[in-house]
mmCIF file of C-alpha atoms in Angstrom:
data_model
loop_
_atom_site.group_PDB
_atom_site.id
_atom_site.type_symbol
_atom_site.label_atom_id
_atom_site.label_comp_id
_atom_site.label_asym_id
_atom_site.label_seq_id
_atom_site.Cartn_x
_atom_site.Cartn_y
_atom_site.Cartn_z
ATOM 1 C CA MET A 1 94.415 53.961 17.375
ATOM 2 C CA SER A 2 95.454 55.765 21.193
ATOM 3 C CA TYR A 3 98.986 54.140 21.316
ATOM 4 C CA LEU A 4 99.447 56.303 17.753
ATOM 5 C CA ARG A 5 99.301 59.436 19.545
ATOM 6 C CA ARG A 6 102.481 61.131 19.884
ATOM 7 C CA THR A 7 103.125 62.800 22.764
ATOM 8 C CA LEU A 8 105.992 65.708 23.016
ATOM 9 C CA ALA A 9 107.594 67.592 25.547
ATOM 10 C CA MET A 10 107.396 71.152 25.685
ATOM 11 C CA ASP A 11 109.507 73.507 27.752
ATOM 12 C CA LEU A 12 108.010 77.169 27.186
ATOM 13 C CA GLY A 13 110.607 79.429 28.573
ATOM 14 C CA THR A 14 110.063 82.809 28.556
ATOM 15 C CA ALA A 15 113.786 83.463 26.727
ATOM 16 C CA SER A 16 113.022 79.498 23.992
ATOM 17 C CA VAL A 17 111.640 76.654 23.889
ATOM 18 C CA LEU A 18 112.319 73.886 23.451
ATOM 19 C CA VAL A 19 110.748 70.823 22.143
ATOM 20 C CA TYR A 20 111.325 66.805 22.950
ATOM 21 C CA ARG A 21 109.672 64.073 21.060
ATOM 22 C CA LYS A 22 110.474 60.298 21.980
ATOM 23 C CA SER A 23 112.933 58.480 19.709
ATOM 24 C CA LYS A 24 113.465 61.979 18.025
ATOM 25 C CA GLY A 25 115.142 63.895 20.507
ATOM 26 C CA ILE A 26 115.463 67.389 20.404
ATOM 27 C CA VAL A 27 113.243 68.565 17.298
ATOM 28 C CA VAL A 28 113.269 72.204 18.439
ATOM 29 C CA ASN A 29 115.584 74.965 20.265
ATOM 30 C CA GLU A 30 113.891 78.201 19.239
ATOM 31 C CA PRO A 31 113.968 82.334 21.345
ATOM 32 C CA ALA A 32 110.447 82.268 22.446
ATOM 33 C CA VAL A 33 109.605 85.301 20.884
ATOM 34 C CA VAL A 34 106.175 85.932 18.726
ATOM 35 C CA ALA A 35 106.113 89.425 16.241
ATOM 36 C CA MET A 36 102.426 90.606 15.307
ATOM 37 C CA ASN A 37 100.879 93.222 12.969
ATOM 38 C CA LEU A 38 99.166 95.726 15.503
ATOM 39 C CA TYR A 39 96.631 96.851 11.387
ATOM 40 C CA THR A 40 96.122 92.688 10.943
ATOM 41 C CA ASN A 41 96.519 92.014 14.152
ATOM 42 C CA LYS A 42 98.472 88.701 12.410
ATOM 43 C CA ILE A 43 101.449 86.457 13.540
ATOM 44 C CA VAL A 44 104.100 87.553 10.925
ATOM 45 C CA ALA A 45 107.131 85.194 12.265
ATOM 46 C CA ILE A 46 107.586 83.114 15.267
ATOM 47 C CA GLY A 47 110.900 81.256 17.230
ATOM 48 C CA LYS A 48 114.376 82.288 15.474
ATOM 49 C CA GLU A 49 112.665 84.894 12.656
ATOM 50 C CA ALA A 50 110.776 87.156 15.121
ATOM 51 C CA LYS A 51 113.939 87.664 17.625
ATOM 52 C CA GLU A 52 115.466 88.307 14.709
ATOM 53 C CA MET A 53 113.191 91.284 14.823
ATOM 54 C CA LEU A 54 113.556 92.609 17.778
ATOM 55 C CA GLY A 55 114.234 96.151 18.344
ATOM 56 C CA LYS A 56 114.475 96.203 14.430
ATOM 57 C CA THR A 57 110.538 96.448 13.137
ATOM 58 C CA PRO A 58 108.564 99.054 10.827
ATOM 59 C CA GLY A 59 106.125 100.688 14.254
ATOM 60 C CA PHE A 60 103.412 98.353 12.914
ATOM 61 C CA ILE A 61 104.863 95.784 13.625
ATOM 62 C CA VAL A 62 105.895 94.694 17.517
ATOM 63 C CA ALA A 63 108.303 91.689 18.359
ATOM 64 C CA LYS A 64 107.967 90.337 22.409
ATOM 65 C CA ARG A 65 108.097 87.856 24.342
ATOM 66 C CA PRO A 66 105.407 86.642 25.444
ATOM 67 C CA LEU A 67 105.698 84.681 28.254
ATOM 68 C CA LYS A 68 107.118 87.507 31.272
ATOM 69 C CA ASP A 69 109.033 85.921 34.216
ATOM 70 C CA GLY A 70 107.963 82.449 32.829
ATOM 71 C CA VAL A 71 104.585 82.744 33.641
ATOM 72 C CA ILE A 72 101.613 84.079 29.998
ATOM 73 C CA ALA A 73 101.786 87.569 29.464
ATOM 74 C CA ASP A 74 99.815 87.247 26.296
ATOM 75 C CA PHE A 75 97.527 84.231 25.807
ATOM 76 C CA ASN A 76 96.524 84.659 22.187
ATOM 77 C CA ALA A 77 100.102 85.323 21.205
ATOM 78 C CA THR A 78 101.550 81.621 23.198
ATOM 79 C CA GLU A 79 98.574 79.806 22.022
ATOM 80 C CA LYS A 80 99.546 81.262 18.195
ATOM 81 C CA MET A 81 103.703 80.205 19.037
ATOM 82 C CA ILE A 82 102.236 76.620 21.177
ATOM 83 C CA LYS A 83 100.284 75.824 17.941
ATOM 84 C CA TYR A 84 103.535 76.912 15.384
ATOM 85 C CA PHE A 85 106.365 74.725 17.558
ATOM 86 C CA MET A 86 103.407 71.745 17.619
ATOM 87 C CA GLN A 87 103.563 71.481 13.452
ATOM 88 C CA LYS A 88 107.016 71.887 13.849
ATOM 89 C CA SER A 89 107.355 68.797 15.972
ATOM 90 C CA ILE A 90 105.601 66.462 14.115
ATOM 91 C CA GLY A 91 103.713 67.946 11.044
ATOM 92 C CA LYS A 92 99.880 67.551 9.907
ATOM 93 C CA THR A 93 98.462 64.094 12.169
ATOM 94 C CA LEU A 94 94.853 63.617 12.818
ATOM 95 C CA LEU A 95 95.036 62.264 16.439
ATOM 96 C CA LYS A 96 96.110 65.702 18.338
ATOM 97 C CA PRO A 97 99.068 64.892 20.614
ATOM 98 C CA ASN A 98 100.046 64.820 24.405
ATOM 99 C CA LEU A 99 101.724 67.441 25.650
ATOM 100 C CA ILE A 100 104.232 67.172 28.816
ATOM 101 C CA ILE A 101 104.857 70.835 29.316
ATOM 102 C CA CYS A 102 106.835 72.295 31.939
ATOM 103 C CA VAL A 103 106.079 74.989 34.445
ATOM 104 C CA PRO A 104 108.487 76.659 36.974
ATOM 105 C CA SER A 105 107.656 76.162 41.084
ATOM 106 C CA GLY A 106 106.439 78.750 42.233
ATOM 107 C CA ILE A 107 103.070 79.089 39.090
ATOM 108 C CA ASN A 108 99.488 79.471 40.869
ATOM 109 C CA GLN A 109 96.599 78.251 40.103
ATOM 110 C CA VAL A 110 95.389 80.402 38.158
ATOM 111 C CA GLN A 111 98.742 80.749 36.402
ATOM 112 C CA ARG A 112 98.730 76.685 35.816
ATOM 113 C CA ARG A 113 95.053 76.717 34.056
ATOM 114 C CA ALA A 114 96.112 79.566 31.379
ATOM 115 C CA VAL A 115 98.911 77.235 30.252
ATOM 116 C CA ILE A 116 96.533 74.398 29.488
ATOM 117 C CA GLN A 117 94.048 76.479 28.198
ATOM 118 C CA ALA A 118 96.732 77.476 25.391
ATOM 119 C CA SER A 119 97.697 74.518 25.558
ATOM 120 C CA LYS A 120 94.101 73.730 24.467
ATOM 121 C CA LEU A 121 93.193 75.495 22.207
ATOM 122 C CA ALA A 122 96.531 75.463 20.483
ATOM 123 C CA GLY A 123 95.653 72.218 19.477
ATOM 124 C CA ALA A 124 96.702 69.487 22.925
ATOM 125 C CA ASN A 125 94.848 66.650 23.377
ATOM 126 C CA LYS A 126 95.775 65.921 26.897
ATOM 127 C CA THR A 127 97.446 69.116 28.887
ATOM 128 C CA PHE A 128 99.932 67.651 32.372
ATOM 129 C CA LEU A 129 101.805 69.869 33.382
ATOM 130 C CA ILE A 130 105.311 69.832 35.792
ATOM 131 C CA GLU A 131 107.739 71.353 38.008
ATOM 132 C CA GLU A 132 110.962 73.020 36.285
ATOM 133 C CA PRO A 133 112.744 71.386 39.452
ATOM 134 C CA LEU A 134 111.825 68.404 39.440
ATOM 135 C CA ALA A 135 111.351 67.689 35.720
ATOM 136 C CA ALA A 136 115.422 68.973 35.399
ATOM 137 C CA ALA A 137 116.437 66.329 38.072
ATOM 138 C CA TYR A 138 114.506 63.775 35.736
ATOM 139 C CA GLY A 139 117.532 64.562 32.869
ATOM 140 C CA CYS A 140 120.219 64.836 35.183
ATOM 141 C CA ASP A 141 119.796 61.064 35.471
ATOM 142 C CA ILE A 142 118.778 61.464 39.315
ATOM 143 C CA ASP A 143 116.997 59.272 40.319
ATOM 144 C CA VAL A 144 114.372 60.853 42.637
ATOM 145 C CA THR A 145 111.839 58.459 44.082
ATOM 146 C CA SER A 146 115.090 57.586 45.886
ATOM 147 C CA SER A 147 114.152 59.075 49.958
ATOM 148 C CA LYS A 148 118.205 60.609 50.034
ATOM 149 C CA GLY A 149 117.848 64.129 48.988
ATOM 150 C CA SER A 150 119.376 65.836 45.829
ATOM 151 C CA LEU A 151 119.731 69.545 45.358
ATOM 152 C CA VAL A 152 118.724 71.013 41.775
ATOM 153 C CA ILE A 153 118.468 74.984 40.550
ATOM 154 C CA ASP A 154 117.756 75.561 36.920
ATOM 155 C CA ILE A 155 117.878 79.284 36.426
ATOM 156 C CA GLY A 156 116.250 79.960 33.170
ATOM 157 C CA GLY A 157 115.292 83.413 31.545
ATOM 158 C CA GLY A 158 112.625 84.583 33.589
ATOM 159 C CA THR A 159 112.427 82.550 36.942
ATOM 160 C CA THR A 160 115.357 80.797 39.034
ATOM 161 C CA ASP A 161 114.143 77.241 39.820
ATOM 162 C CA VAL A 162 115.502 76.210 43.577
ATOM 163 C CA ALA A 163 114.452 72.613 45.109
ATOM 164 C CA VAL A 164 115.770 69.627 47.282
ATOM 165 C CA ILE A 165 113.967 66.376 45.466
ATOM 166 C CA ALA A 166 113.472 63.473 46.925
ATOM 167 C CA MET A 167 110.552 60.413 47.430
ATOM 168 C CA GLY A 168 109.685 61.845 44.180
ATOM 169 C CA GLY A 169 108.518 64.775 44.794
ATOM 170 C CA MET A 170 110.193 68.665 46.435
ATOM 171 C CA VAL A 171 110.902 68.885 49.717
ATOM 172 C CA VAL A 172 111.410 72.395 50.242
ATOM 173 C CA SER A 173 110.789 74.823 47.258
ATOM 174 C CA LYS A 174 111.976 78.745 46.570
ATOM 175 C CA SER A 175 110.792 80.565 43.137
ATOM 176 C CA ILE A 176 112.503 84.293 41.700
ATOM 177 C CA LYS A 177 112.094 86.150 39.347
ATOM 178 C CA THR A 178 115.685 87.187 39.576
ATOM 179 C CA ALA A 179 117.541 84.992 36.018
ATOM 180 C CA GLY A 180 118.396 85.364 32.189
ATOM 181 C CA ASP A 181 116.992 88.357 31.631
ATOM 182 C CA GLU A 182 117.669 90.300 34.929
ATOM 183 C CA CYS A 183 121.076 89.636 33.857
ATOM 184 C CA ASP A 184 120.354 91.430 30.616
ATOM 185 C CA ALA A 185 119.173 94.352 31.698
ATOM 186 C CA ALA A 186 122.029 94.174 34.655
ATOM 187 C CA ILE A 187 124.130 94.693 32.065
ATOM 188 C CA SER A 188 122.129 97.830 29.891
ATOM 189 C CA ASP A 189 122.250 99.849 33.222
ATOM 190 C CA TYR A 190 125.459 99.144 34.209
ATOM 191 C CA ILE A 191 127.039 100.081 30.437
ATOM 192 C CA LYS A 192 124.361 102.980 30.003
ATOM 193 C CA LYS A 193 125.528 104.149 33.385
ATOM 194 C CA LYS A 194 129.154 103.939 33.217
ATOM 195 C CA PHE A 195 129.547 105.334 29.302
ATOM 196 C CA ASN A 196 126.464 106.734 28.446
ATOM 197 C CA MET A 197 125.080 104.352 25.688
ATOM 198 C CA VAL A 198 122.565 102.678 25.063
ATOM 199 C CA ILE A 199 121.947 99.759 23.791
ATOM 200 C CA GLY A 200 119.550 96.744 22.711
ATOM 201 C CA ASP A 201 118.881 93.489 24.582
ATOM 202 C CA THR A 202 120.410 91.056 21.991
ATOM 203 C CA THR A 203 123.441 92.510 22.433
ATOM 204 C CA ALA A 204 123.162 92.460 25.927
ATOM 205 C CA GLU A 205 122.417 88.744 25.884
ATOM 206 C CA ASN A 206 124.638 88.012 23.395
ATOM 207 C CA LEU A 207 127.842 89.996 26.448
ATOM 208 C CA LYS A 208 126.461 88.002 29.387
ATOM 209 C CA VAL A 209 126.869 84.468 27.206
ATOM 210 C CA ASN A 210 130.187 84.580 25.107
ATOM 211 C CA ILE A 211 131.361 86.346 28.942
ATOM 212 C CA GLY A 212 135.523 84.916 28.898
ATOM 213 C CA ASN A 213 135.287 83.366 24.294
ATOM 214 C CA LYS A 214 138.462 83.853 23.067
ATOM 215 C CA GLU A 215 136.722 84.879 20.006
ATOM 216 C CA THR A 216 134.754 88.206 21.085
ATOM 217 C CA MET A 217 138.052 89.095 22.373
ATOM 218 C CA ASN A 218 140.911 91.198 20.251
ATOM 219 C CA GLU A 219 144.122 90.583 21.705
ATOM 220 C CA ASP A 220 144.613 92.975 24.505
ATOM 221 C CA ASN A 221 140.795 91.053 26.317
ATOM 222 C CA LEU A 222 138.888 93.781 25.282
ATOM 223 C CA ILE A 223 135.583 93.434 24.261
ATOM 224 C CA GLU A 224 134.393 96.020 21.855
ATOM 225 C CA VAL A 225 130.295 96.840 22.066
ATOM 226 C CA LYS A 226 128.507 98.632 19.255
ATOM 227 C CA GLY A 227 125.556 101.102 20.483
ATOM 228 C CA ARG A 228 123.691 104.626 20.872
ATOM 229 C CA ASN A 229 125.398 107.640 22.288
ATOM 230 C CA LEU A 230 122.617 108.076 25.160
ATOM 231 C CA LEU A 231 123.882 112.376 25.150
ATOM 232 C CA THR A 232 124.567 112.651 21.579
ATOM 233 C CA GLY A 233 122.356 110.082 19.978
ATOM 234 C CA LEU A 234 124.626 108.995 17.017
ATOM 235 C CA PRO A 235 125.695 105.802 16.761
ATOM 236 C CA MET A 236 129.141 104.619 18.498
ATOM 237 C CA HIS A 237 131.979 101.277 20.233
ATOM 238 C CA ILE A 238 132.983 101.529 22.841
ATOM 239 C CA PHE A 239 135.996 98.119 24.785
ATOM 240 C CA ILE A 240 135.540 96.548 28.010
ATOM 241 C CA THR A 241 136.084 93.862 30.283
ATOM 242 C CA ILE A 242 135.350 90.745 31.705
ATOM 243 C CA ASN A 243 135.813 92.550 34.716
ATOM 244 C CA ASP A 244 133.580 94.715 33.509
ATOM 245 C CA ILE A 245 130.297 92.308 33.005
ATOM 246 C CA MET A 246 130.727 90.672 35.956
ATOM 247 C CA GLU A 247 130.441 93.670 38.633
ATOM 248 C CA ALA A 248 127.160 94.301 35.904
ATOM 249 C CA ILE A 249 125.728 90.741 36.712
ATOM 250 C CA SER A 250 126.645 90.230 40.512
ATOM 251 C CA ARG A 251 123.800 92.146 42.178
ATOM 252 C CA PRO A 252 121.417 89.798 40.818
ATOM 253 C CA ILE A 253 124.389 86.288 40.717
ATOM 254 C CA ASN A 254 124.550 87.589 44.648
ATOM 255 C CA GLU A 255 120.197 87.278 44.337
ATOM 256 C CA ILE A 256 120.598 83.883 43.059
ATOM 257 C CA VAL A 257 123.129 82.115 45.501
ATOM 258 C CA GLU A 258 120.946 84.310 47.911
ATOM 259 C CA THR A 259 118.433 82.335 47.870
ATOM 260 C CA VAL A 260 119.739 79.010 47.387
ATOM 261 C CA HIS A 261 121.506 79.517 50.727
ATOM 262 C CA SER A 262 117.681 80.197 52.214
ATOM 263 C CA VAL A 263 116.202 76.661 50.925
ATOM 264 C CA LEU A 264 119.788 75.410 52.523
ATOM 265 C CA GLU A 265 118.498 77.137 55.433
ATOM 266 C CA LYS A 266 115.225 74.864 54.881
ATOM 267 C CA THR A 267 115.929 72.008 53.615
ATOM 268 C CA PRO A 268 115.453 68.853 56.758
ATOM 269 C CA PRO A 269 119.146 68.012 57.916
ATOM 270 C CA GLU A 270 119.119 64.507 57.410
ATOM 271 C CA LEU A 271 118.147 66.263 53.743
ATOM 272 C CA ALA A 272 121.032 68.094 53.807
ATOM 273 C CA ALA A 273 123.554 65.839 55.258
ATOM 274 C CA ASP A 274 122.708 63.800 51.529
ATOM 275 C CA LEU A 275 123.810 66.989 49.828
ATOM 276 C CA TYR A 276 127.343 66.543 50.531
ATOM 277 C CA ASP A 277 127.712 63.525 49.048
ATOM 278 C CA GLU A 278 125.482 64.788 45.678
ATOM 279 C CA GLY A 279 125.794 67.750 44.925
ATOM 280 C CA VAL A 280 124.501 69.808 43.561
ATOM 281 C CA TYR A 281 123.061 69.809 40.145
ATOM 282 C CA LEU A 282 123.241 73.847 38.103
ATOM 283 C CA THR A 283 120.695 73.271 34.701
ATOM 284 C CA GLY A 284 119.111 76.400 32.436
ATOM 285 C CA GLY A 285 121.013 78.208 30.379
ATOM 286 C CA GLY A 286 122.642 80.502 32.970
ATOM 287 C CA ALA A 287 123.846 77.603 34.459
ATOM 288 C CA LEU A 288 126.256 78.742 31.530
ATOM 289 C CA ILE A 289 127.123 81.996 32.722
ATOM 290 C CA LYS A 290 131.756 81.646 33.808
ATOM 291 C CA GLY A 291 132.318 81.702 36.816
ATOM 292 C CA LEU A 292 128.824 80.947 38.302
ATOM 293 C CA ASP A 293 129.338 77.761 39.442
ATOM 294 C CA GLU A 294 132.356 78.533 41.654
ATOM 295 C CA LYS A 295 130.443 81.428 42.630
ATOM 296 C CA LEU A 296 127.586 78.736 44.219
ATOM 297 C CA GLN A 297 130.550 76.334 46.065
ATOM 298 C CA ASN A 298 132.166 78.334 47.968
ATOM 299 C CA LYS A 299 128.798 80.491 48.949
ATOM 300 C CA ILE A 300 127.190 76.969 50.416
ATOM 301 C CA GLY A 301 131.092 74.807 50.532
ATOM 302 C CA ILE A 302 129.046 71.997 48.474
ATOM 303 C CA PRO A 303 130.384 70.105 44.924
ATOM 304 C CA VAL A 304 128.477 72.153 42.096
ATOM 305 C CA ILE A 305 127.892 69.554 39.318
ATOM 306 C CA ILE A 306 126.812 71.303 35.499
ATOM 307 C CA PRO A 307 125.449 69.023 33.310
ATOM 308 C CA ASN A 308 127.005 68.956 29.460
ATOM 309 C CA SER A 309 124.077 70.397 27.950
ATOM 310 C CA PRO A 310 122.577 71.772 31.034
ATOM 311 C CA GLU A 311 120.163 74.445 29.451
ATOM 312 C CA THR A 312 118.564 70.565 27.337
ATOM 313 C CA MET A 313 117.598 68.748 30.975
ATOM 314 C CA VAL A 314 114.043 70.456 31.293
ATOM 315 C CA VAL A 315 112.747 69.685 28.441
ATOM 316 C CA LYS A 316 114.826 66.220 28.472
ATOM 317 C CA GLY A 317 113.676 65.175 31.587
#
């Protein structure tokens, strides 16, 4: 009967959850958001439907992300979310599926056990954990068993993982809590300080994602942003440029670049030499931030490669 048991791969991210099923490909790609009724303590919505509620719910319904900085912040909500996405991936089944979950390289043993426990309570048969940079390397079709070194930079919502991989493992790695969410917060802070306007998390994320997108700009290459006036409390709108957004996210981007630099400094010389031939692989949703690959390449002097659909590389691996 064991051959009938399905195996799912899950990228349990801070911003989104992706589930990969063999022969089916990616069957789930939804926001990692849970909406809960505080009176009944029951889940109201999960995923896309819950994300639409962010910042718009009445007082007794709270829409939140159960993971923070790549680790579990709300155990109960995480368990319910895993269960929901498992059922959505395979439907009703008598045999519990095996689950492979991608986790940041920097999490500790307590945090690892929390993920395994949440998965077990959600209905998984066996749970296996794999570090995100290693999974991303497999997804990019890198021969991780080779003696040649490869550098993978995975920028998610809550964490950025940088790792030099060789001989089936991570030789040098570093994980920081500066990633996509930090860029969103930086955009919100910038607009608040410069224009006295408060915007929501979703608006900030859309600005980050749509940098340089011609469809979001008017004929003067300006982007319209709507929010609330910090002084009067009334609705308002402003027009900003791409340079405004790039200036806003410069601090978190510089932190990511410096992290890559610090990992390269600790890399053994023989492996460092391989990186010039192999290049650097940039994966995760953060890889889509306009100009990030050029900034990295200028800093480290190594070609930066962005695969097709970089946000799916971890779960595919």
